[in-house]
Amino acid sequence: MKKDVAVPALGPLGMLRWAWTQLTSMRTALFLLLLLAVAAVPGSLFPQRSINPEQVTTYLTNKPTTGEWLDRFQLFDVYSSVWFSAIYLLLFISLIGCILPRVKKHAKALRTPPPRTPSRLNRLPQNGTIRIQTAGVSGVSDEEVVRDVAALLKKRGYRSEARPGDATPSVGAERGYSREVGNLLFHISLVGLLASVGVGGAFGYNGQRVLVEGETFVNSLVSYDSFKPGTLFQEDSLDPYSVKLDKFNITFDRESTTHFGQPIDFTAEVETRRSPDAEPEKEKLRVNHPLRIDGADMYLVGNGYAPVVTVRDGDGDVAFSGPVVSVPQDGMYTSLMVIKVPDAKPEQLGFQGFLLPTAMTDETGFAISGDPNAINPQLQLNSYYGNLGLDDGMPQNVYVLETDELKDLNNRNADAGGIVLGAGQTYELPDGKGSISFDGLKRFIGVDIAYDPSKRPVAIFAALALLGLAISLFTPRRRAWVKIKNSVDGSGREERIIEYGLLARGEDHRLESEAKELRKLLEQQWPAVERAGV
């Protein structure tokens, strides 16, 4: 009866060594790279809180059960989730574990002399012989010829070694070590890319702000409309610069018959101060031409009109005065606007409706905007009174007016009708609730401000990765050997034979041309008296 073979236990140290070996294998690195790509897919399928928190809230409201489970698995925060970060870190460690042994092995290979000279060079894929007369090289020993050949191969980019002490003096040479250097550079650059992206995500930030003409943005947290910091971001790292929007210009197409009225150029004229004590500078901000200031990039991402209105309450006091950002809804800049006046007395007031830059009526009598330029600006609003819900501390969207708890003052179906205001006009609200005036019209821009300290390192490592890839793809790995033999021909004359052979590591379609070039160089150095077939 056969006895069972007892397998020794690995133990804790052995298990760690085995786990490290598995993690740092190239197969595992490739698998983790594929897994990272698959793990990023949910980020494009489901809305992400970091990009659009409103869509996440809407999804959770419309699909509460599904949304709750998706939220548990962090599918609304894919790129900052525990499982995505784990894959990212494991890939980072795996790549480092793969690279270090290869660097050590390549460093050893660089110190290792070329392989020994084969005994039969005529068996190599490319080979040949050159016969030269001893008289033609009078006084030149085999050792000197070997050293000259080694120097010649070195000029061709080979790492050569002269072997005059062999039974048959020879030269061993090898080139293409930079191929592995390129391969290592590519993988090291991938690690650099991963590290740079991690640093950028940790110390960078991204924020948005709406700027009306005449307003100034100061780079502080309270000045942002929305702000997304990195995990290691510190508030005191914000550079104290300021940007003032002096004027925003739009050029509309006035010549085309098919695209008449479409905007063709946007230019924001701004005044910047790069520090509190710096002199103001006049600069321009355009689409695809961000304003770079103190390491941050300010992008122009939106624009529209901001009507200047004044609202007086029932007591005759000014409860609100200033520009109101309106959101464009179409190419004619028909814009949705909402005004909330919580300070009005005795009742809070609210307004919602549209701004028509060039008001006109269509064939049905419906008010529309006939041009995106502000030729005949008009406000068409509904008004409400009651509790706006701002006093209970619950956040609200500034572009949405919740009317469930409000009572109508003006609308199309009421006796008073809707509010229609031209520039410079004032409308008295019903029941002595106050008045609203359309004082003027300004433009606004939406800017996205991004600070990414990894931008330059990512560009450098990406360029290095491409360079390493090009080197590894286009650098051939070749070996060459040359032997020096002496013999006597049929007429009794002494002759010296130079025998050479080349071998490629892998496929090399240019090996034949390299053999021809080597033969040419050898014949130039030592003219042949008889050519032997290659």
Coordinates of C-alpha atoms in Angstrom, one line a residue:
M1 CA 0.0 0.0 0.0
K2 CA 1.4 3.3 -1.1
K3 CA 1.8 6.0 1.5
D4 CA 0.6 9.5 0.9
V5 CA 3.3 12.0 0.2
A6 CA 3.4 14.8 2.8
V7 CA 3.6 18.3 1.2
P8 CA 5.5 20.7 3.5
A9 CA 3.7 23.8 4.5
L10 CA 4.8 27.0 3.0
G11 CA 4.5 29.0 6.2
P12 CA 3.8 32.7 6.5
L13 CA 7.1 33.8 4.9
G14 CA 6.6 31.3 2.0
M15 CA 3.1 32.4 1.4
L16 CA 4.2 36.0 1.2
R17 CA 7.0 35.1 -1.2
W18 CA 4.5 33.1 -3.3
A19 CA 2.0 36.0 -3.3
W20 CA 4.7 38.5 -4.3
T21 CA 5.8 36.2 -7.1
Q22 CA 2.3 35.9 -8.5
L23 CA 1.6 39.6 -8.2
T24 CA 4.8 40.7 -9.9
S25 CA 4.4 38.4 -12.9
M26 CA 3.8 39.9 -16.3
R27 CA 0.7 37.8 -16.7
T28 CA -0.8 39.4 -13.5
A29 CA 0.2 42.9 -14.7
L30 CA -1.6 42.4 -18.0
F31 CA -4.6 41.0 -16.3
L32 CA -4.8 44.0 -13.9
L33 CA -4.4 46.4 -16.8
L34 CA -7.4 44.7 -18.5
L35 CA -9.3 44.7 -15.3
L36 CA -8.7 48.4 -14.8
A37 CA -10.1 49.1 -18.3
V38 CA -13.2 47.0 -17.5
A39 CA -13.6 48.7 -14.1
A40 CA -13.7 52.1 -15.7
V41 CA -16.8 51.1 -17.9
P42 CA -19.4 51.8 -15.1
G43 CA -18.1 55.3 -14.9
S44 CA -19.5 55.9 -18.4
L45 CA -22.7 54.0 -17.8
F46 CA -23.8 55.7 -14.6
P47 CA -23.8 59.4 -13.6
Q48 CA -20.9 60.3 -11.4
R49 CA -21.2 62.6 -8.4
S50 CA -17.8 64.3 -9.1
I51 CA -19.1 65.4 -12.5
N52 CA -22.9 65.8 -12.2
P53 CA -24.3 65.4 -8.7
E54 CA -27.7 66.6 -9.9
Q55 CA -28.1 63.6 -12.3
V56 CA -27.1 61.2 -9.4
T57 CA -29.8 62.8 -7.2
T58 CA -32.4 62.4 -10.1
Y59 CA -31.4 58.8 -10.6
L60 CA -31.8 58.0 -6.9
T61 CA -35.2 59.7 -6.9
N62 CA -36.5 57.9 -10.0
K63 CA -35.0 54.5 -9.2
P64 CA -34.7 54.4 -5.4
T65 CA -34.2 50.6 -5.1
T66 CA -31.7 50.2 -8.0
G67 CA -30.0 53.5 -7.1
E68 CA -29.5 52.4 -3.5
W69 CA -27.8 49.2 -4.5
L70 CA -25.6 51.0 -7.1
D71 CA -24.7 53.5 -4.4
R72 CA -23.7 50.7 -2.1
F73 CA -21.2 49.4 -4.6
Q74 CA -19.9 53.0 -5.2
L75 CA -21.0 52.9 -8.9
F76 CA -21.8 56.7 -8.7
D77 CA -18.2 57.3 -7.5
V78 CA -16.3 54.8 -9.6
Y79 CA -12.9 56.5 -9.9
S80 CA -12.7 57.2 -6.2
S81 CA -14.2 53.8 -5.1
V82 CA -12.4 51.3 -2.9
W83 CA -12.4 48.6 -5.5
F84 CA -11.1 50.8 -8.4
S85 CA -8.4 52.2 -6.1
A86 CA -7.4 48.7 -5.1
I87 CA -7.0 47.6 -8.8
Y88 CA -5.0 50.8 -9.5
L89 CA -2.6 50.3 -6.6
L90 CA -2.2 46.6 -7.3
L91 CA -1.3 47.4 -11.0
F92 CA 1.1 50.0 -9.7
I93 CA 2.9 47.5 -7.4
S94 CA 2.8 44.8 -10.0
L95 CA 4.5 47.0 -12.6
I96 CA 7.2 47.9 -10.2
G97 CA 7.7 44.3 -9.2
C98 CA 8.0 43.4 -12.9
I99 CA 10.4 46.1 -13.7
L100 CA 13.0 45.8 -10.9
P101 CA 14.2 42.2 -11.8
R102 CA 14.4 43.2 -15.5
V103 CA 16.5 46.2 -14.7
K104 CA 18.8 44.1 -12.6
K105 CA 19.0 41.5 -15.3
H106 CA 19.7 44.0 -18.0
A107 CA 22.4 45.7 -15.9
K108 CA 24.1 42.4 -15.6
A109 CA 23.7 41.8 -19.4
L110 CA 25.5 45.1 -20.1
R111 CA 28.5 43.9 -18.2
T112 CA 28.5 40.4 -19.8
P113 CA 30.8 40.1 -22.8
P114 CA 29.4 39.0 -26.2
P115 CA 28.8 35.3 -26.6
R116 CA 31.7 33.1 -27.5
T117 CA 32.6 32.7 -31.2
P118 CA 30.9 29.7 -32.9
S119 CA 33.2 27.1 -34.4
R120 CA 31.4 27.1 -37.7
L121 CA 30.3 30.6 -38.9
N122 CA 29.1 29.2 -42.2
R123 CA 26.1 27.8 -40.4
L124 CA 24.8 31.2 -39.5
P125 CA 22.0 32.8 -41.6
Q126 CA 24.4 35.4 -43.0
N127 CA 28.1 34.6 -43.5
G128 CA 31.0 35.0 -45.9
T129 CA 34.8 34.9 -46.3
I130 CA 37.3 37.4 -47.6
R131 CA 40.8 36.3 -48.8
I132 CA 43.6 38.8 -48.5
Q133 CA 47.3 38.3 -49.3
T134 CA 49.7 38.5 -46.4
A135 CA 51.9 40.7 -48.5
G136 CA 49.1 43.2 -48.7
V137 CA 49.2 43.6 -44.9
S138 CA 52.9 43.2 -44.4
G139 CA 53.9 43.4 -40.8
V140 CA 50.3 43.3 -39.5
S141 CA 49.7 40.5 -37.1
D142 CA 46.5 38.6 -36.6
E143 CA 46.1 40.3 -33.2
E144 CA 46.3 43.7 -34.8
V145 CA 43.7 42.7 -37.4
V146 CA 41.4 41.4 -34.7
R147 CA 41.7 44.7 -32.8
D148 CA 41.1 46.7 -36.0
V149 CA 38.0 44.6 -36.7
A150 CA 36.7 45.1 -33.2
A151 CA 37.2 48.9 -33.6
L152 CA 35.4 48.8 -37.0
L153 CA 32.4 47.0 -35.4
K154 CA 32.3 49.4 -32.5
K155 CA 31.9 52.2 -35.0
R156 CA 28.9 50.3 -36.4
G157 CA 27.3 50.5 -33.0
Y158 CA 28.3 47.0 -31.8
R159 CA 29.6 46.2 -28.3
S160 CA 32.7 44.3 -29.4
E161 CA 35.4 42.2 -27.8
A162 CA 38.7 41.3 -29.4
R163 CA 39.8 37.7 -28.7
P164 CA 43.4 37.4 -30.0
G165 CA 44.2 34.7 -27.5
D166 CA 41.8 32.2 -29.0
A167 CA 43.1 29.2 -31.0
T168 CA 41.7 31.1 -34.0
P169 CA 41.8 34.8 -33.3
S170 CA 38.3 36.2 -33.4
V171 CA 36.0 39.1 -32.5
G172 CA 32.6 38.8 -30.8
A173 CA 30.1 41.6 -31.1
E174 CA 26.6 42.4 -30.2
R175 CA 24.3 45.3 -30.7
G176 CA 20.7 46.2 -29.8
Y177 CA 21.0 46.5 -26.1
S178 CA 19.0 49.7 -26.4
R179 CA 16.0 47.6 -27.4
E180 CA 15.6 46.4 -23.8
V181 CA 16.4 49.9 -22.6
G182 CA 13.5 51.1 -24.6
N183 CA 11.3 48.3 -23.3
L184 CA 12.2 49.2 -19.7
L185 CA 11.8 52.9 -20.4
F186 CA 8.3 52.2 -21.7
H187 CA 7.3 50.3 -18.5
I188 CA 9.0 52.7 -16.2
S189 CA 7.1 55.5 -17.9
L190 CA 3.8 53.7 -17.4
V191 CA 4.6 53.6 -13.7
G192 CA 5.4 57.3 -13.8
L193 CA 2.1 58.0 -15.6
L194 CA 0.2 56.1 -12.9
A195 CA 2.0 57.9 -10.1
S196 CA 1.5 61.3 -11.8
V197 CA -2.2 60.7 -12.2
G198 CA -2.4 59.7 -8.6
V199 CA -0.6 62.9 -7.5
G200 CA -2.8 65.0 -9.7
G201 CA -5.9 63.5 -8.2
A202 CA -4.6 64.0 -4.7
F203 CA -3.4 67.6 -4.9
G204 CA -5.4 69.0 -7.8
Y205 CA -8.8 70.7 -7.8
N206 CA -11.5 71.7 -10.2
G207 CA -14.1 74.4 -9.8
Q208 CA -16.8 76.4 -11.7
R209 CA -17.9 80.0 -11.5
V210 CA -20.3 82.2 -13.4
L211 CA -19.0 85.7 -13.9
V212 CA -21.2 88.7 -15.0
E213 CA -19.6 91.7 -16.7
G214 CA -18.1 93.9 -14.0
E215 CA -17.7 91.1 -11.4
T216 CA -14.4 89.9 -10.0
F217 CA -13.5 86.3 -9.2
V218 CA -11.0 85.9 -6.3
N219 CA -9.3 82.5 -6.0
S220 CA -10.8 81.4 -2.7
L221 CA -13.2 78.7 -1.8
V222 CA -16.1 81.1 -1.1
S223 CA -15.8 82.5 -4.6
Y224 CA -16.5 79.2 -6.4
D225 CA -20.1 78.2 -7.4
S226 CA -19.0 74.6 -7.2
F227 CA -15.7 73.1 -6.2
K228 CA -14.2 69.6 -6.2
P229 CA -10.9 69.2 -4.3
G230 CA -8.4 66.4 -4.5
T231 CA -8.1 64.0 -1.5
L232 CA -5.0 65.8 -0.1
F233 CA -6.0 69.3 -1.2
Q234 CA -5.3 72.1 1.3
E235 CA -7.2 75.4 1.2
D236 CA -4.1 77.4 1.8
S237 CA -2.6 76.0 -1.4
L238 CA -4.9 78.3 -3.4
D239 CA -2.9 81.1 -5.0
P240 CA -4.4 84.5 -4.3
Y241 CA -5.1 85.8 -7.8
S242 CA -8.1 87.6 -9.1
V243 CA -9.9 87.8 -12.5
K244 CA -12.4 90.6 -13.4
L245 CA -14.6 90.3 -16.4
D246 CA -14.6 93.6 -18.2
K247 CA -16.5 92.7 -21.3
F248 CA -17.7 89.7 -23.2
N249 CA -18.0 89.9 -27.0
I250 CA -19.8 87.5 -29.3
T251 CA -19.5 87.6 -33.1
F252 CA -22.6 86.2 -34.9
D253 CA -22.7 84.9 -38.5
R254 CA -24.4 87.6 -40.5
E255 CA -23.5 86.4 -44.0
S256 CA -24.4 82.7 -44.3
T257 CA -27.9 81.8 -45.4
T258 CA -27.8 78.4 -43.8
H259 CA -26.2 79.4 -40.5
F260 CA -27.4 82.9 -40.1
G261 CA -27.2 84.1 -36.5
Q262 CA -25.0 81.4 -35.2
P263 CA -22.1 82.5 -32.9
I264 CA -18.7 82.1 -34.6
D265 CA -16.4 83.7 -32.0
F266 CA -16.4 84.3 -28.2
T267 CA -13.9 86.7 -26.5
A268 CA -13.9 87.6 -22.9
E269 CA -11.8 90.7 -22.0
V270 CA -10.5 90.3 -18.5
E271 CA -8.3 92.1 -16.0
T272 CA -6.1 89.8 -13.9
R273 CA -4.0 90.3 -10.8
R274 CA -1.6 87.5 -10.2
S275 CA -1.1 88.5 -6.6
P276 CA -2.7 91.1 -4.2
D277 CA 0.2 93.5 -4.8
A278 CA 0.6 92.9 -8.6
E279 CA -0.4 95.4 -11.2
P280 CA -3.6 94.6 -13.2
E281 CA -3.0 93.1 -16.6
K282 CA -5.4 93.1 -19.6
E283 CA -5.8 89.6 -21.1
K284 CA -8.3 87.7 -23.3
L285 CA -10.1 84.4 -22.6
R286 CA -11.4 82.5 -25.6
V287 CA -12.7 79.0 -26.4
N288 CA -9.9 76.5 -26.6
H289 CA -7.5 79.3 -25.5
P290 CA -7.5 79.0 -21.7
L291 CA -6.2 81.7 -19.4
R292 CA -3.2 80.2 -17.5
I293 CA -2.5 81.8 -14.2
D294 CA -0.4 80.5 -11.3
G295 CA -0.5 77.0 -12.5
A296 CA -4.3 76.9 -13.0
D297 CA -6.1 76.9 -16.3
M298 CA -9.3 78.9 -16.7
Y299 CA -11.5 77.6 -19.5
L300 CA -14.5 79.4 -21.2
V301 CA -17.3 76.9 -21.1
G302 CA -20.5 78.9 -21.4
N303 CA -22.1 82.3 -21.8
G304 CA -25.4 84.1 -21.8
Y305 CA -27.3 87.1 -20.7
A306 CA -27.9 88.5 -17.2
P307 CA -30.8 90.9 -17.0
V308 CA -30.3 93.6 -14.4
V309 CA -33.5 93.9 -12.3
T310 CA -34.7 95.7 -9.2
V311 CA -37.5 94.3 -7.0
R312 CA -39.3 96.4 -4.5
D313 CA -41.5 94.8 -1.9
G314 CA -44.9 95.8 -0.6
D315 CA -43.3 98.3 1.8
G316 CA -41.6 100.1 -1.1
D317 CA -38.1 99.0 0.0
V318 CA -35.6 97.5 -2.4
A319 CA -35.5 93.8 -1.7
F320 CA -33.3 92.8 -4.6
S321 CA -31.2 94.6 -7.2
G322 CA -28.6 93.2 -9.5
P323 CA -28.0 91.0 -12.5
V324 CA -29.8 87.6 -12.8
V325 CA -28.1 84.9 -14.7
S326 CA -30.4 83.3 -17.3
V327 CA -29.8 79.9 -18.9
P328 CA -29.9 79.8 -22.7
Q329 CA -32.4 77.3 -24.1
D330 CA -31.8 77.5 -27.8
G331 CA -29.6 79.1 -30.5
M332 CA -31.6 82.4 -30.3
Y333 CA -30.5 82.7 -26.7
T334 CA -34.1 82.4 -25.4
S335 CA -33.1 82.1 -21.7
L336 CA -34.8 80.6 -18.7
M337 CA -34.5 82.9 -15.6
V338 CA -35.5 82.6 -11.9
I339 CA -35.5 85.3 -9.3
K340 CA -35.9 84.5 -5.6
V341 CA -36.5 87.4 -3.2
P342 CA -36.5 86.1 0.3
D343 CA -36.1 89.6 1.9
A344 CA -39.3 90.9 0.5
K345 CA -42.0 92.0 3.0
P346 CA -44.6 91.2 4.0
E347 CA -44.4 88.2 1.7
Q348 CA -41.4 86.6 0.0
L349 CA -41.5 86.9 -3.8
G350 CA -40.5 84.7 -6.6
F351 CA -40.3 85.1 -10.4
Q352 CA -39.7 82.7 -13.2
G353 CA -39.9 83.0 -17.0
F354 CA -37.9 83.9 -20.0
L355 CA -35.6 86.5 -21.4
L356 CA -36.1 87.1 -25.1
P357 CA -33.0 89.0 -26.5
T358 CA -34.9 90.1 -29.6
A359 CA -38.6 89.8 -28.8
M360 CA -41.1 89.2 -31.6
T361 CA -44.2 87.1 -32.2
D362 CA -44.6 84.3 -34.6
E363 CA -47.6 83.6 -36.9
T364 CA -49.5 82.1 -34.0
G365 CA -49.0 85.1 -31.8
F366 CA -46.5 83.3 -29.5
A367 CA -43.6 85.4 -28.2
I368 CA -40.2 84.2 -29.5
S369 CA -36.6 85.5 -29.9
G370 CA -35.9 86.3 -33.5
D371 CA -32.1 86.9 -33.1
P372 CA -29.5 86.0 -30.5
N373 CA -28.2 89.5 -30.3
A374 CA -30.0 91.8 -27.8
I375 CA -31.8 94.1 -30.2
N376 CA -35.2 94.2 -28.4
P377 CA -34.7 92.5 -25.0
Q378 CA -37.8 91.6 -23.2
L379 CA -38.7 89.7 -19.9
Q380 CA -41.8 87.5 -19.8
L381 CA -42.3 86.4 -16.2
N382 CA -44.7 84.8 -13.8
S383 CA -44.7 86.0 -10.2
Y384 CA -45.5 84.2 -6.9
Y385 CA -45.6 85.0 -3.3
G386 CA -45.4 83.0 -0.1
N387 CA -42.6 80.9 1.6
L388 CA -39.7 80.2 -0.8
G389 CA -38.4 77.4 1.5
L390 CA -35.0 79.1 1.9
D391 CA -35.2 79.6 5.6
D392 CA -35.2 75.9 6.6
G393 CA -31.6 75.4 5.6
M394 CA -32.3 72.9 2.8
P395 CA -30.1 73.6 -0.3
Q396 CA -31.9 74.6 -3.5
N397 CA -31.0 74.9 -7.2
V398 CA -30.7 78.6 -7.9
Y399 CA -32.1 78.0 -11.4
V400 CA -35.3 76.3 -10.2
L401 CA -38.2 77.8 -8.4
E402 CA -40.3 75.4 -6.3
T403 CA -43.8 76.7 -6.7
D404 CA -45.7 74.0 -4.7
E405 CA -45.9 76.1 -1.6
L406 CA -46.3 79.5 -3.4
K407 CA -49.4 81.4 -4.6
D408 CA -49.7 82.9 -8.0
L409 CA -49.6 86.6 -8.6
N410 CA -49.0 86.8 -12.3
N411 CA -49.4 84.2 -15.1
R412 CA -51.2 83.9 -18.4
N413 CA -54.2 82.3 -16.8
A414 CA -54.7 84.9 -14.0
D415 CA -56.7 88.0 -14.4
A416 CA -53.5 90.2 -14.1
G417 CA -51.9 88.2 -16.9
G418 CA -48.1 87.6 -17.2
I419 CA -45.4 90.2 -16.7
V420 CA -44.0 91.6 -19.9
L421 CA -41.1 94.0 -19.4
G422 CA -39.0 95.9 -21.9
A423 CA -35.6 97.5 -21.1
G424 CA -36.1 100.4 -18.7
Q425 CA -39.7 99.5 -17.8
T426 CA -41.3 98.8 -14.4
Y427 CA -44.2 96.6 -13.6
E428 CA -46.4 97.0 -10.5
L429 CA -47.3 93.7 -8.9
P430 CA -51.0 93.0 -8.0
D431 CA -52.4 93.4 -4.5
G432 CA -49.7 95.9 -3.6
K433 CA -47.0 93.2 -3.4
G434 CA -44.3 95.5 -4.8
S435 CA -42.8 96.1 -8.3
I436 CA -40.1 94.8 -10.6
S437 CA -38.0 96.9 -13.0
F438 CA -35.9 95.8 -16.0
D439 CA -32.9 98.1 -15.6
G440 CA -30.5 96.8 -18.2
L441 CA -28.8 93.8 -19.7
K442 CA -25.3 92.4 -19.2
R443 CA -23.5 89.3 -20.4
F444 CA -22.1 86.5 -18.3
I445 CA -19.6 83.7 -18.9
G446 CA -19.2 80.3 -17.3
V447 CA -15.6 79.3 -16.5
D448 CA -14.1 76.1 -15.4
I449 CA -10.9 76.4 -13.3
A450 CA -8.7 73.4 -13.1
Y451 CA -5.4 72.9 -11.3
D452 CA -3.6 69.7 -12.1
P453 CA 0.0 69.4 -10.9
S454 CA 0.4 66.2 -12.8
K455 CA -0.1 67.7 -16.2
R456 CA 3.5 68.3 -17.0
P457 CA 4.8 65.0 -15.5
V458 CA 2.1 63.1 -17.4
A459 CA 3.2 64.8 -20.7
I460 CA 6.8 64.0 -20.0
F461 CA 6.1 60.3 -19.1
A462 CA 3.8 59.9 -22.1
A463 CA 6.5 61.2 -24.4
L464 CA 9.1 58.9 -22.7
A465 CA 6.7 56.0 -23.1
L466 CA 6.3 56.7 -26.8
L467 CA 10.1 57.0 -27.2
G468 CA 10.7 53.8 -25.3
L469 CA 8.1 52.0 -27.5
A470 CA 9.7 53.3 -30.7
I471 CA 13.2 52.2 -29.5
S472 CA 12.0 48.7 -28.6
L473 CA 10.1 48.3 -31.9
F474 CA 12.7 49.6 -34.3
T475 CA 16.0 48.6 -32.7
P476 CA 17.3 45.2 -34.1
R477 CA 19.1 42.8 -31.8
R478 CA 22.1 41.4 -33.7
R479 CA 25.2 39.4 -33.0
A480 CA 28.3 39.3 -35.3
W481 CA 31.5 37.3 -35.2
V482 CA 34.7 37.6 -37.2
K483 CA 37.6 35.0 -37.4
I484 CA 41.1 35.4 -38.8
K485 CA 42.6 32.4 -40.4
N486 CA 45.9 31.8 -42.2
S487 CA 46.5 29.3 -45.1
V488 CA 48.5 28.6 -48.2
D489 CA 46.9 28.7 -51.6
G490 CA 47.5 26.3 -54.5
S491 CA 50.5 28.4 -55.8
G492 CA 52.2 28.4 -52.4
R493 CA 51.3 31.9 -51.5
E494 CA 50.4 32.7 -47.9
E495 CA 47.0 34.2 -47.5
R496 CA 44.8 35.5 -44.7
I497 CA 41.1 34.6 -44.6
I498 CA 38.6 36.9 -42.8
E499 CA 35.5 34.9 -42.0
Y500 CA 32.4 36.6 -40.7
G501 CA 28.9 35.6 -39.7
L502 CA 25.8 37.4 -38.4
L503 CA 22.8 36.2 -36.4
A504 CA 19.6 38.1 -35.4
R505 CA 17.7 37.6 -32.2
G506 CA 14.2 37.3 -33.5
E507 CA 13.1 38.3 -37.0
D508 CA 15.3 40.9 -38.7
H509 CA 14.6 41.6 -42.4
R510 CA 17.5 43.9 -42.6
L511 CA 20.1 41.4 -41.5
E512 CA 21.1 40.6 -45.1
S513 CA 21.8 44.3 -45.8
E514 CA 23.8 44.5 -42.6
A515 CA 25.9 41.6 -43.8
K516 CA 26.6 43.3 -47.1
E517 CA 27.5 46.5 -45.4
L518 CA 29.9 44.7 -43.0
R519 CA 31.6 42.9 -46.0
K520 CA 32.0 46.2 -47.8
L521 CA 33.7 47.8 -44.7
L522 CA 36.0 44.8 -44.3
E523 CA 37.0 44.9 -48.0
Q524 CA 37.7 48.6 -47.8
Q525 CA 40.0 47.9 -44.8
W526 CA 41.6 44.8 -46.4
P527 CA 41.1 44.5 -50.1
A528 CA 40.2 41.0 -51.3
V529 CA 42.1 39.1 -53.9
E530 CA 39.4 36.6 -54.3
R531 CA 35.7 36.9 -53.5
A532 CA 33.9 34.0 -52.0
G533 CA 30.2 33.6 -52.3
V534 CA 28.1 34.8 -49.4

